[in-house]
GROMACS .gro file of N, CA, C and O in nm:
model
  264
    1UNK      N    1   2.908  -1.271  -0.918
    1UNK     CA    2   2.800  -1.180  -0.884
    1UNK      C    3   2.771  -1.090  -1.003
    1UNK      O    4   2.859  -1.028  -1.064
    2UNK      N    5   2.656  -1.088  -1.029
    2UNK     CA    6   2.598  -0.987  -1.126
    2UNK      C    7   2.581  -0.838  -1.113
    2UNK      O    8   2.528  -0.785  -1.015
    3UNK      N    9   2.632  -0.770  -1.225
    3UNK     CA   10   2.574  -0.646  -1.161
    3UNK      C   11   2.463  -0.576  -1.212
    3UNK      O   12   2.473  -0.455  -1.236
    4UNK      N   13   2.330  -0.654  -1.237
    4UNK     CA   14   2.236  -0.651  -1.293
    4UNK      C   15   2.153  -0.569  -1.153
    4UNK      O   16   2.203  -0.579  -1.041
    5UNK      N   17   2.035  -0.498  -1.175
    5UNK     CA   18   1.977  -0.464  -1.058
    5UNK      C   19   1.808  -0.556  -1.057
    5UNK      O   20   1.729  -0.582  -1.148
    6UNK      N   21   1.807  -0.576  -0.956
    6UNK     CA   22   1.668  -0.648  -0.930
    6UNK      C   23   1.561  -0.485  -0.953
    6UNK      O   24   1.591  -0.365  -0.949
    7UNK      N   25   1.433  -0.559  -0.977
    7UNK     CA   26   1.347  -0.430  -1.031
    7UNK      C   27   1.212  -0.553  -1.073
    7UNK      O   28   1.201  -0.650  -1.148
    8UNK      N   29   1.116  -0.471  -0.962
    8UNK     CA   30   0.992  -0.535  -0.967
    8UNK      C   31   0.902  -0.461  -1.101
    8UNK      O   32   0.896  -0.339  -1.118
    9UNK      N   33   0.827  -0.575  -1.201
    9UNK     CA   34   0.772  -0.460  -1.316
    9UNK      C   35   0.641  -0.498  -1.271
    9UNK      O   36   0.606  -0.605  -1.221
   10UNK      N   37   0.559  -0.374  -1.301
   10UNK     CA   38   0.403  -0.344  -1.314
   10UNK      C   39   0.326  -0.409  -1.354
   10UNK      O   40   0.332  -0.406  -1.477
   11UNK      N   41   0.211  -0.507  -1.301
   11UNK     CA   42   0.120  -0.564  -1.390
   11UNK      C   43   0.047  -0.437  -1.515
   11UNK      O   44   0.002  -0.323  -1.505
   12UNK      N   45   0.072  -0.555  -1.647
   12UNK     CA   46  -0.069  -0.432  -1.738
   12UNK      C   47  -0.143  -0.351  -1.675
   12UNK      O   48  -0.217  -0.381  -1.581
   13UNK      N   49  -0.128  -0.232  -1.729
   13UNK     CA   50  -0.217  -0.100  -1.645
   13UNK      C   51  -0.259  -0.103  -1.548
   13UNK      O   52  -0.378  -0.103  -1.518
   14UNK      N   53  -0.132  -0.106  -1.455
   14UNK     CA   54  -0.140  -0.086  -1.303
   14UNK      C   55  -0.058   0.053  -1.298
   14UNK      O   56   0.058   0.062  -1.338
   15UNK      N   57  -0.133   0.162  -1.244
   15UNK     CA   58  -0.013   0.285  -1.201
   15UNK      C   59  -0.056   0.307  -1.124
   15UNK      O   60  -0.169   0.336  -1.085
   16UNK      N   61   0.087   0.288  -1.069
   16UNK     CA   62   0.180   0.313  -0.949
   16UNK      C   63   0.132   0.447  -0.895
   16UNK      O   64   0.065   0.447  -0.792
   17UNK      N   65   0.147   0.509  -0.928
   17UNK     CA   66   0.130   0.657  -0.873
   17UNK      C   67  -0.023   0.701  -0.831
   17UNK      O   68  -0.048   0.811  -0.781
   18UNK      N   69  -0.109   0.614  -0.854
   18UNK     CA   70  -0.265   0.635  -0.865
   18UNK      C   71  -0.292   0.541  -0.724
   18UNK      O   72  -0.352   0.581  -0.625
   19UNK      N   73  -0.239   0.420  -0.739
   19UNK     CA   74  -0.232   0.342  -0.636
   19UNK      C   75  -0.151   0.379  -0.493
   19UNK      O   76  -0.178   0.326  -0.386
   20UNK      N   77  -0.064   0.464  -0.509
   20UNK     CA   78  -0.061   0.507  -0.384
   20UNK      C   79  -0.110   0.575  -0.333
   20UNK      O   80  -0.120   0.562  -0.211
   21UNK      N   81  -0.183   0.718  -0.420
   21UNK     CA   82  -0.222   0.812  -0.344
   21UNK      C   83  -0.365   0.818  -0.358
   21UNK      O   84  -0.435   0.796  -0.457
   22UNK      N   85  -0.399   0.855  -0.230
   22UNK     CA   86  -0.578   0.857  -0.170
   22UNK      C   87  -0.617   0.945  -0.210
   22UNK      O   88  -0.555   1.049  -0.235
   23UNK      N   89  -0.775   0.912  -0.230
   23UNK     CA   90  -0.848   1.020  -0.291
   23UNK      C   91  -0.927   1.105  -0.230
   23UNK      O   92  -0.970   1.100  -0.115
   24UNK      N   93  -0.943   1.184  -0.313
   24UNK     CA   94  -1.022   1.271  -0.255
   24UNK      C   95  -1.156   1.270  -0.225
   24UNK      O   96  -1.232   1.201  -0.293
   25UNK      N   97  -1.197   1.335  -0.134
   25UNK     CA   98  -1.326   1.355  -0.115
   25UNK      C   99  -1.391   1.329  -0.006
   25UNK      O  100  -1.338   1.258   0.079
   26UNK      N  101  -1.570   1.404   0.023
   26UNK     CA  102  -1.555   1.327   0.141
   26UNK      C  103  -1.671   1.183   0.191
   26UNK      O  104  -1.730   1.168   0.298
   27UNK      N  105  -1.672   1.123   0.108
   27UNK     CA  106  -1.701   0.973   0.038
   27UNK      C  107  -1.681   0.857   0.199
   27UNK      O  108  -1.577   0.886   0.257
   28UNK      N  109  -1.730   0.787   0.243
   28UNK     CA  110  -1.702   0.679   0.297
   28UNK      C  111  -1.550   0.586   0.312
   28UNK      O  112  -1.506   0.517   0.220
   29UNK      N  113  -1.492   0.598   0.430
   29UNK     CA  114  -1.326   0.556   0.323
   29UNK      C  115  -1.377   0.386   0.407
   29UNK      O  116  -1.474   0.354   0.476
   30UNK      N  117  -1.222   0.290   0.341
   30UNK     CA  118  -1.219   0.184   0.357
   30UNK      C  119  -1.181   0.123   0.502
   30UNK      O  120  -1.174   0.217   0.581
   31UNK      N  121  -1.161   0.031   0.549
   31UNK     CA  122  -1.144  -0.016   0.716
   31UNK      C  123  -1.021  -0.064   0.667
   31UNK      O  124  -1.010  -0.130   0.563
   32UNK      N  125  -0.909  -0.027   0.756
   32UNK     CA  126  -0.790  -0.118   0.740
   32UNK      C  127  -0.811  -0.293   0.739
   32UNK      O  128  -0.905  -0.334   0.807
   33UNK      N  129  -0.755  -0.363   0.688
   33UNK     CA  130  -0.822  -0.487   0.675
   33UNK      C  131  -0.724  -0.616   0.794
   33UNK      O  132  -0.741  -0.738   0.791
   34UNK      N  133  -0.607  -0.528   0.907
   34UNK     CA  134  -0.579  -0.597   0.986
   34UNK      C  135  -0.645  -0.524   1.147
   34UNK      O  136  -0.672  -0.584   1.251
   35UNK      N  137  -0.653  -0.391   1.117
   35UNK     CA  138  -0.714  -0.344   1.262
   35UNK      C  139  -0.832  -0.236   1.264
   35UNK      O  140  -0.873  -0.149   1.341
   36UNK      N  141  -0.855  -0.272   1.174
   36UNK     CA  142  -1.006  -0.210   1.116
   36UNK      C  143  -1.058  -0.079   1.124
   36UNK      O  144  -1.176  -0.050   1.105
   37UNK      N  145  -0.912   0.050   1.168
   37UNK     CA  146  -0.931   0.155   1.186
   37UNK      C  147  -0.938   0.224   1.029
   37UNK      O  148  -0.879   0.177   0.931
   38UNK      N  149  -1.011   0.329   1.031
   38UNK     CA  150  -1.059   0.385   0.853
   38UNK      C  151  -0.903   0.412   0.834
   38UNK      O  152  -0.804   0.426   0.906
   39UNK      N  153  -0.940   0.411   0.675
   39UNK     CA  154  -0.804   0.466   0.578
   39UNK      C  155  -0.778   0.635   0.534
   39UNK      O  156  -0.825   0.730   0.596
   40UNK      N  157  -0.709   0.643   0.437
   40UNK     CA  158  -0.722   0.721   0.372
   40UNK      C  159  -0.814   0.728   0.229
   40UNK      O  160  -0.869   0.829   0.186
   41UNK      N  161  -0.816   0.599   0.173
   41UNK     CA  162  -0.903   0.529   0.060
   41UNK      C  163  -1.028   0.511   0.092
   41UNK      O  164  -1.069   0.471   0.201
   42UNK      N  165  -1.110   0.549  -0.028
   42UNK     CA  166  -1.235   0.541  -0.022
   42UNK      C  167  -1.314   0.378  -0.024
   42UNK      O  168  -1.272   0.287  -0.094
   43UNK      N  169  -1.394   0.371   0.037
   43UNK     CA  170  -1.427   0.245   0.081
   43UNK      C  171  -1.487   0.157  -0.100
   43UNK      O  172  -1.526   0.041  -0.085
   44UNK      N  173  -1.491   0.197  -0.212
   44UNK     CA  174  -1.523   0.136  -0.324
   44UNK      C  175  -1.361   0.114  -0.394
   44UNK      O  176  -1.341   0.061  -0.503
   45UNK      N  177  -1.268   0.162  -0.313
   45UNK     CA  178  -1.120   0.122  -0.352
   45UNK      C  179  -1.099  -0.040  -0.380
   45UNK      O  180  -1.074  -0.119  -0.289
   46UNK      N  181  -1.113  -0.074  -0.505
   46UNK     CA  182  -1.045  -0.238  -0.483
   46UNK      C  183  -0.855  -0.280  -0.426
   46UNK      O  184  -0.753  -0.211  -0.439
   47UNK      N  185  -0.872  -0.406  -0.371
   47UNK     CA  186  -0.758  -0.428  -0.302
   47UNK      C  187  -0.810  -0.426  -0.160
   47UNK      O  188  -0.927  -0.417  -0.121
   48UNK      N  189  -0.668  -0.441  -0.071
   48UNK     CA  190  -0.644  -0.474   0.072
   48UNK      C  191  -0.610  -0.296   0.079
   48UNK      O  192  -0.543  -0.218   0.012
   49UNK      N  193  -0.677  -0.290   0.170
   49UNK     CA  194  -0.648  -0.165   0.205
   49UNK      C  195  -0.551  -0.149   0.372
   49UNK      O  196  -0.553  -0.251   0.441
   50UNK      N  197  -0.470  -0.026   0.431
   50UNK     CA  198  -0.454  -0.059   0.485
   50UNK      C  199  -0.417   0.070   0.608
   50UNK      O  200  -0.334   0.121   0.532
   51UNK      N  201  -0.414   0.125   0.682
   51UNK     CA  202  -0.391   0.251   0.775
   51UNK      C  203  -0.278   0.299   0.781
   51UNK      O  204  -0.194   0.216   0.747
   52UNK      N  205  -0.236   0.396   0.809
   52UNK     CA  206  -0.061   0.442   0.777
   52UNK      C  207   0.020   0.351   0.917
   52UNK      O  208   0.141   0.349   0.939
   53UNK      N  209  -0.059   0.299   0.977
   53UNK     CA  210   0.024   0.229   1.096
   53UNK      C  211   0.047   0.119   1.058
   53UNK      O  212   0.160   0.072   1.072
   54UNK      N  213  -0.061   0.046   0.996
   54UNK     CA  214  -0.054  -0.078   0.958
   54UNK      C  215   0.026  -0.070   0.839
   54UNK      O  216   0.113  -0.155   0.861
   55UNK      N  217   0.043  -0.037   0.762
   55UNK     CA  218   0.126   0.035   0.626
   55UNK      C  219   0.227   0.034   0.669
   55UNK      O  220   0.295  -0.056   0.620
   56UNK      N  221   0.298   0.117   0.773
   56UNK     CA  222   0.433   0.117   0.832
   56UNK      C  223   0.502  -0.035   0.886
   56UNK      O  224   0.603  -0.100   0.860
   57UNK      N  225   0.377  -0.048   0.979
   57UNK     CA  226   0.449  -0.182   1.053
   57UNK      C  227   0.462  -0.314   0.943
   57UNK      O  228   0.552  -0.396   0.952
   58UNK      N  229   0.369  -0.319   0.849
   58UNK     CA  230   0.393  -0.419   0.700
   58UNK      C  231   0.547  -0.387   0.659
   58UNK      O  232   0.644  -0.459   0.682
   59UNK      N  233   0.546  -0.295   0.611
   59UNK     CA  234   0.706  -0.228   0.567
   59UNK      C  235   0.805  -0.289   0.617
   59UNK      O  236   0.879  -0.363   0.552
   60UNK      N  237   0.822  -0.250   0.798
   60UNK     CA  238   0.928  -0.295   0.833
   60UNK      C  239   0.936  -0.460   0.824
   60UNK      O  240   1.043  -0.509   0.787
   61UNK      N  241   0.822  -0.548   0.857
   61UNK     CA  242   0.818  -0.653   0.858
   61UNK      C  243   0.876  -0.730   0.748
   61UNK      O  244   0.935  -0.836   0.768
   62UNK      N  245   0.855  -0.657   0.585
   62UNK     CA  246   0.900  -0.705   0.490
   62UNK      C  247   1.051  -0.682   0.503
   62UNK      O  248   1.143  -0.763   0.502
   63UNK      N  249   1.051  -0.532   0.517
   63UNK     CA  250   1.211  -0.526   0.540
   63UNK      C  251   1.327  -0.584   0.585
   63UNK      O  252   1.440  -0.587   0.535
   64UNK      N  253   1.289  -0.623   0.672
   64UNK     CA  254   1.359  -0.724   0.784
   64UNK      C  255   1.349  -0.854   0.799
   64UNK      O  256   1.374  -0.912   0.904
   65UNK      N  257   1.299  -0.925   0.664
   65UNK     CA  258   1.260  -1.035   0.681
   65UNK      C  259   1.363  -1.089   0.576
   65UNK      O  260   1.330  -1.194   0.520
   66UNK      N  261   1.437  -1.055   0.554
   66UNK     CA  262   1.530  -1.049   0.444
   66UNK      C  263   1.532  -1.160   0.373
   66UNK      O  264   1.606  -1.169   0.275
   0.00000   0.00000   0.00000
């Protein structure tokens, strides 16, 4: 066994920190793209967007899918 740590890296100028957090304003936001309730993200956000429920329940799903 290694004791190397696994560690996902960033596509070219992708930040992280921009991508998580929603913006401001009060702009049109995006439709979650599994239950179509609005986001926090503004609807010209590229990507899958997604609702803090749907966000959560993704999470665990990955989590546990081991």
């Amino acid at each position: 066994m290694s004791d190397e740590t696994q560690q996902c890296d960033l596509a070219p100028g992708v930040d992280a920190v921009a991508a998580l957090t929603p913006a401001v304003g009060d702009g049109p936001r995006a439709d979650c793209v599994l239950c179509g309730e609005p986001t926090e993200f503004p609807a010209d956000r590229p990507g899958t967007t997604l609702c803090p429920v749907c966000a959560w329940q993704e999470a665990q799903r990955i989590a546990c899918s081991g």
